[in-house]
Coordinates of C-alpha atoms and ligand atoms in Angstrom, one line a residue:
M678 CA 0.0 0.0 0.0
L679 CA 1.1 3.5 -0.8
T680 CA 0.2 6.5 1.3
V681 CA 1.0 10.1 0.3
K682 CA 0.1 12.8 2.8
N683 CA 0.4 16.6 2.3
L684 CA 3.2 16.2 -0.3
Y685 CA 4.7 19.6 -1.2
K686 CA 7.5 20.2 -3.6
Q687 CA 8.8 23.5 -4.8
Y688 CA 11.5 24.2 -7.4
D689 CA 12.7 27.8 -7.0
K690 CA 9.4 29.7 -7.7
I691 CA 7.4 26.8 -9.2
I692 CA 5.2 24.8 -6.9
A693 CA 5.2 21.4 -8.6
A694 CA 3.3 19.5 -5.9
N695 CA 0.9 21.4 -3.8
N696 CA -0.3 19.6 -0.7
I697 CA -1.1 16.3 -2.5
S698 CA -2.7 13.5 -0.5
F699 CA -3.8 10.1 -1.8
D700 CA -3.4 6.4 -1.2
V701 CA -3.2 3.3 -3.4
Q702 CA -4.5 0.1 -1.8
D703 CA -3.0 -3.4 -2.2
G704 CA -4.2 -4.7 -5.5
E705 CA -5.3 -1.3 -6.8
I706 CA -4.2 0.3 -10.1
A707 CA -4.1 4.1 -9.9
V708 CA -3.6 6.2 -12.9
L709 CA -2.1 9.7 -12.7
L710 CA -3.3 11.9 -15.5
G711 CA -2.7 15.6 -16.2
P712 CA -1.4 17.9 -18.9
N713 CA 2.3 18.6 -19.5
G714 CA 3.8 20.2 -16.4
A715 CA 1.0 19.2 -14.1
G716 CA 3.4 17.7 -11.6
K717 CA 3.0 13.9 -12.3
S718 CA 6.7 13.1 -12.7
T719 CA 7.6 15.3 -9.7
T720 CA 5.1 13.3 -7.6
I721 CA 6.4 10.0 -8.8
K722 CA 10.0 11.1 -8.2
C723 CA 9.1 12.2 -4.6
I724 CA 7.5 8.8 -4.0
A725 CA 10.6 7.1 -5.4
G726 CA 12.6 9.0 -2.9
L727 CA 14.7 10.9 -5.5
L728 CA 13.7 14.5 -4.5
R729 CA 13.6 16.4 -1.3
Y730 CA 10.0 17.4 -0.3
E731 CA 7.7 18.2 2.6
G732 CA 5.0 15.8 3.7
S733 CA 5.0 12.1 4.3
I734 CA 5.1 9.1 2.0
D735 CA 4.8 5.6 3.2
I736 CA 5.3 2.3 1.3
C737 CA 3.5 -0.5 3.2
G738 CA 3.7 1.6 6.4
K739 CA 7.4 2.3 6.0
Q740 CA 8.9 5.8 5.3
N741 CA 9.7 5.8 1.6
K742 CA 13.4 6.7 2.0
S743 CA 14.0 3.8 4.5
I744 CA 15.9 0.7 3.4
E745 CA 12.9 -1.4 4.3
A746 CA 10.6 0.6 2.0
K747 CA 13.2 0.6 -0.8
R748 CA 13.2 -3.2 -0.8
L749 CA 9.5 -3.1 -1.5
F750 CA 9.0 -0.8 -4.4
G751 CA 10.0 -0.8 -8.1
Y752 CA 10.3 2.4 -10.2
V753 CA 10.3 2.7 -14.0
P754 CA 11.5 6.3 -14.8
E755 CA 10.2 8.3 -17.7
T756 CA 13.6 8.1 -19.3
P757 CA 15.5 4.8 -18.9
A758 CA 18.9 5.2 -17.2
L759 CA 20.9 2.1 -18.0
Y760 CA 24.6 1.5 -17.5
E761 CA 26.3 1.8 -20.8
M762 CA 28.8 -0.9 -20.2
L763 CA 26.6 -3.5 -18.6
T764 CA 24.8 -6.1 -20.8
V765 CA 21.0 -6.6 -20.5
Y766 CA 21.6 -9.7 -18.4
E767 CA 24.1 -8.0 -16.2
H768 CA 21.5 -5.3 -15.4
L769 CA 19.2 -8.0 -14.0
E770 CA 22.1 -9.7 -12.2
F771 CA 23.0 -6.3 -10.7
I772 CA 19.5 -5.8 -9.4
A773 CA 19.3 -9.4 -8.1
Q774 CA 22.5 -8.8 -6.1
A775 CA 21.6 -5.3 -4.9
Y776 CA 18.3 -6.5 -3.6
N777 CA 19.7 -9.8 -2.3
L778 CA 17.0 -11.7 -4.2
G779 CA 18.7 -15.1 -4.1
E780 CA 18.1 -17.6 -6.9
C781 CA 16.0 -15.9 -9.5
R782 CA 17.5 -16.9 -12.8
Q783 CA 14.2 -18.5 -14.0
R784 CA 12.4 -15.2 -13.3
M785 CA 15.0 -13.3 -15.2
E786 CA 14.7 -15.6 -18.2
N787 CA 10.9 -15.3 -18.1
L788 CA 11.0 -11.6 -18.1
L789 CA 13.5 -11.4 -20.9
E790 CA 11.3 -13.8 -22.9
R791 CA 8.1 -11.8 -22.3
F792 CA 9.7 -8.6 -23.5
E793 CA 11.5 -10.2 -26.4
L794 CA 14.9 -9.5 -25.0
A795 CA 16.2 -13.1 -24.7
D796 CA 18.3 -12.8 -27.9
K797 CA 19.6 -9.4 -26.7
K798 CA 20.8 -10.4 -23.3
D799 CA 24.5 -10.0 -24.2
K800 CA 24.0 -6.6 -25.7
L801 CA 25.5 -3.6 -23.8
G802 CA 23.2 -0.9 -22.5
K803 CA 24.7 1.6 -25.0
E804 CA 23.9 -0.7 -27.9
L805 CA 20.1 -0.8 -27.2
S806 CA 17.4 1.2 -28.9
K807 CA 15.3 3.5 -26.7
G808 CA 12.4 1.0 -26.6
M809 CA 14.8 -1.9 -25.7
Q810 CA 16.2 0.3 -22.9
Q811 CA 12.7 0.9 -21.6
K812 CA 12.0 -2.8 -21.6
V813 CA 15.1 -3.5 -19.6
S814 CA 14.1 -0.8 -17.2
I815 CA 10.7 -2.5 -16.8
C816 CA 12.3 -5.9 -16.3
C817 CA 14.6 -4.6 -13.6
A818 CA 11.6 -3.0 -11.7
L819 CA 9.5 -6.3 -12.0
L820 CA 12.4 -8.6 -11.0
I821 CA 12.2 -7.6 -7.3
E822 CA 8.5 -8.6 -7.1
P823 CA 7.5 -5.2 -5.7
K824 CA 4.7 -4.5 -3.3
V825 CA 4.3 -1.0 -4.8
I826 CA 5.4 -0.1 -8.4
L827 CA 5.7 3.3 -10.0
F828 CA 5.5 3.6 -13.8
D829 CA 6.2 7.0 -15.3
E830 CA 5.0 7.1 -18.9
P831 CA 5.8 3.4 -19.3
M832 CA 4.4 3.0 -22.8
V833 CA 6.5 5.7 -24.5
G834 CA 8.9 4.0 -27.0
L835 CA 7.4 0.5 -26.6
D836 CA 6.2 -1.5 -29.6
P837 CA 2.6 -2.8 -29.7
R838 CA 3.7 -6.3 -28.6
A839 CA 5.4 -4.9 -25.5
I840 CA 2.5 -2.6 -24.7
K841 CA 0.2 -5.6 -24.8
E842 CA 2.6 -7.5 -22.5
L843 CA 2.8 -4.7 -20.1
K844 CA -1.0 -4.3 -19.9
G845 CA -1.1 -8.0 -19.0
I846 CA 1.6 -7.4 -16.4
F847 CA -0.4 -4.5 -14.8
L848 CA -3.3 -7.0 -14.2
E849 CA -1.0 -9.7 -12.9
L850 CA 0.5 -7.2 -10.4
K851 CA -2.9 -6.3 -9.3
E852 CA -3.9 -9.9 -8.8
K853 CA -0.8 -10.4 -6.6
G854 CA -1.9 -7.5 -4.4
C855 CA 0.7 -5.0 -5.6
S856 CA -0.2 -1.3 -5.6
V857 CA 0.4 0.0 -9.1
I858 CA 0.8 3.7 -10.0
I859 CA 0.9 4.6 -13.7
S860 CA 1.5 8.1 -15.0
T861 CA 0.5 8.5 -18.6
H862 CA -0.8 10.8 -21.3
I863 CA -2.1 7.9 -23.4
I864 CA -5.5 7.5 -21.8
D865 CA -6.4 4.6 -24.2
S866 CA -3.5 2.6 -22.9
V867 CA -5.0 2.2 -19.4
E868 CA -8.7 2.0 -20.5
G869 CA -10.2 -1.1 -19.0
I870 CA -7.5 -1.8 -16.4
W871 CA -7.5 1.2 -13.9
D872 CA -9.3 1.2 -10.6
K873 CA -8.7 4.8 -9.5
T874 CA -7.7 8.0 -11.4
L875 CA -6.0 11.0 -10.0
I876 CA -6.2 14.0 -12.3
M877 CA -3.5 16.6 -11.7
K878 CA -3.4 20.3 -12.8
N879 CA -0.9 23.0 -11.7
G880 CA 0.7 20.8 -9.0
A881 CA -2.6 19.7 -7.4
V882 CA -4.8 16.6 -7.6
V883 CA -8.0 18.3 -8.8
M884 CA -10.1 15.2 -9.1
S885 CA -10.0 11.6 -7.9
R886 CA -12.5 9.1 -9.1
T887 CA -12.8 5.3 -8.9
R888 CA -13.9 3.2 -11.9
E889 CA -17.3 2.7 -10.2
D890 CA -17.8 6.5 -9.8
L891 CA -17.2 6.9 -13.5
E892 CA -19.4 4.0 -14.5
K893 CA -22.2 5.5 -12.5
S894 CA -21.9 8.9 -14.3
A895 CA -21.6 7.1 -17.7
E896 CA -18.6 9.3 -18.6
S897 CA -15.4 8.1 -20.3
L898 CA -12.0 8.7 -18.7
E899 CA -11.1 11.0 -21.7
Q900 CA -14.3 13.1 -21.2
L901 CA -13.5 13.5 -17.5
F902 CA -9.9 14.4 -18.3
F903 CA -10.9 17.3 -20.6
Q904 CA -13.7 18.4 -18.4
V905 CA -11.4 18.7 -15.4
T906 CA -8.3 20.1 -17.2
E907 CA -9.9 22.4 -19.7
G908 CA -13.5 22.9 -18.5
Ligands
ATP1605 P1 4.9 16.0 -18.4 O1 3.6 15.5 -18.7 O2 5.3 17.1 -19.4 O3 6.0 15.0 -18.2 P2 4.6 16.4 -15.5 O4 3.1 16.4 -15.2 O5 5.3 15.2 -15.3 O6 4.8 16.9 -17.0 P3 6.6 17.7 -13.9 O7 7.7 17.2 -14.8 O8 6.4 17.1 -12.6 O9 5.2 17.6 -14.7 O10 6.8 19.3 -13.8 C1 5.9 20.1 -12.9 C2 6.4 21.5 -12.9 O11 7.7 21.5 -12.3 C3 6.6 22.1 -14.3 O12 6.2 23.5 -14.2 C4 8.1 22.0 -14.5 O13 8.5 23.0 -15.4 C5 8.7 22.1 -13.1 N1 9.9 21.3 -13.0 C6 10.1 20.0 -13.1 N2 11.3 19.6 -12.9 C7 12.0 20.8 -12.5 C8 13.3 21.0 -12.2 N3 14.2 20.1 -12.0 N4 13.7 22.3 -11.9 C9 12.7 23.3 -12.0 N5 11.5 23.1 -12.3 C10 11.1 21.9 -12.6

């Protein structure tokens, strides 16, 4: 479970996250929507513990910057940041060692198969296309079997096959009780799989709706998005 309370982040004069509070339950898929500059990446980076901020963020009841919390969450950044001189397989081995995962070779092989990277496992980070780098980044986040996972624009650069695979993975994570947070501009890409949407504008969550709320009002997620951000 993820709990964000009164998150506030300011860069010089810009307030990028203004008193944001929300939670994502076990087995819930939350989608963070908002126009460019709304504060989605800032919120995700704060949750991932990469920025200084005010407020509190807990991962399964543990402060997000604690070692205990870091063991529990996976993060797929907007721009993959691979090691140029590690191969695809070495990235996974590095994560397995850093997180002390023990024997997980089969899991690594399965992930590489699912993302069509099995034949690329000896390629260096610097030799990979943008989409391949994104797939490695996703595999690294999934390998730890997280309890909370953060995806910042995960579909960007992926081919249709990988997008389909990733959608299946979102649902598998949900079934396993993981809290899934996805920031995206591609509303269609999360249609049918989300449980809760948080719509951000100017650094604030201006609307939060569950799928049931929206079904009752017979609106689409896209309609709601434009109504909230432009209405
Ligand atoms: P996008 O959809 O374009 O990725 P976003 O919703 O993820 O946007 P953020 O990247 O969180 O938005 O940016 C929120 C605000 O904070 C913007 O006004 C942006 O210009 C500003 N901002 C983001 N990063 C920095 C930074 N490192 N220094 C200064 N201002 C920043």
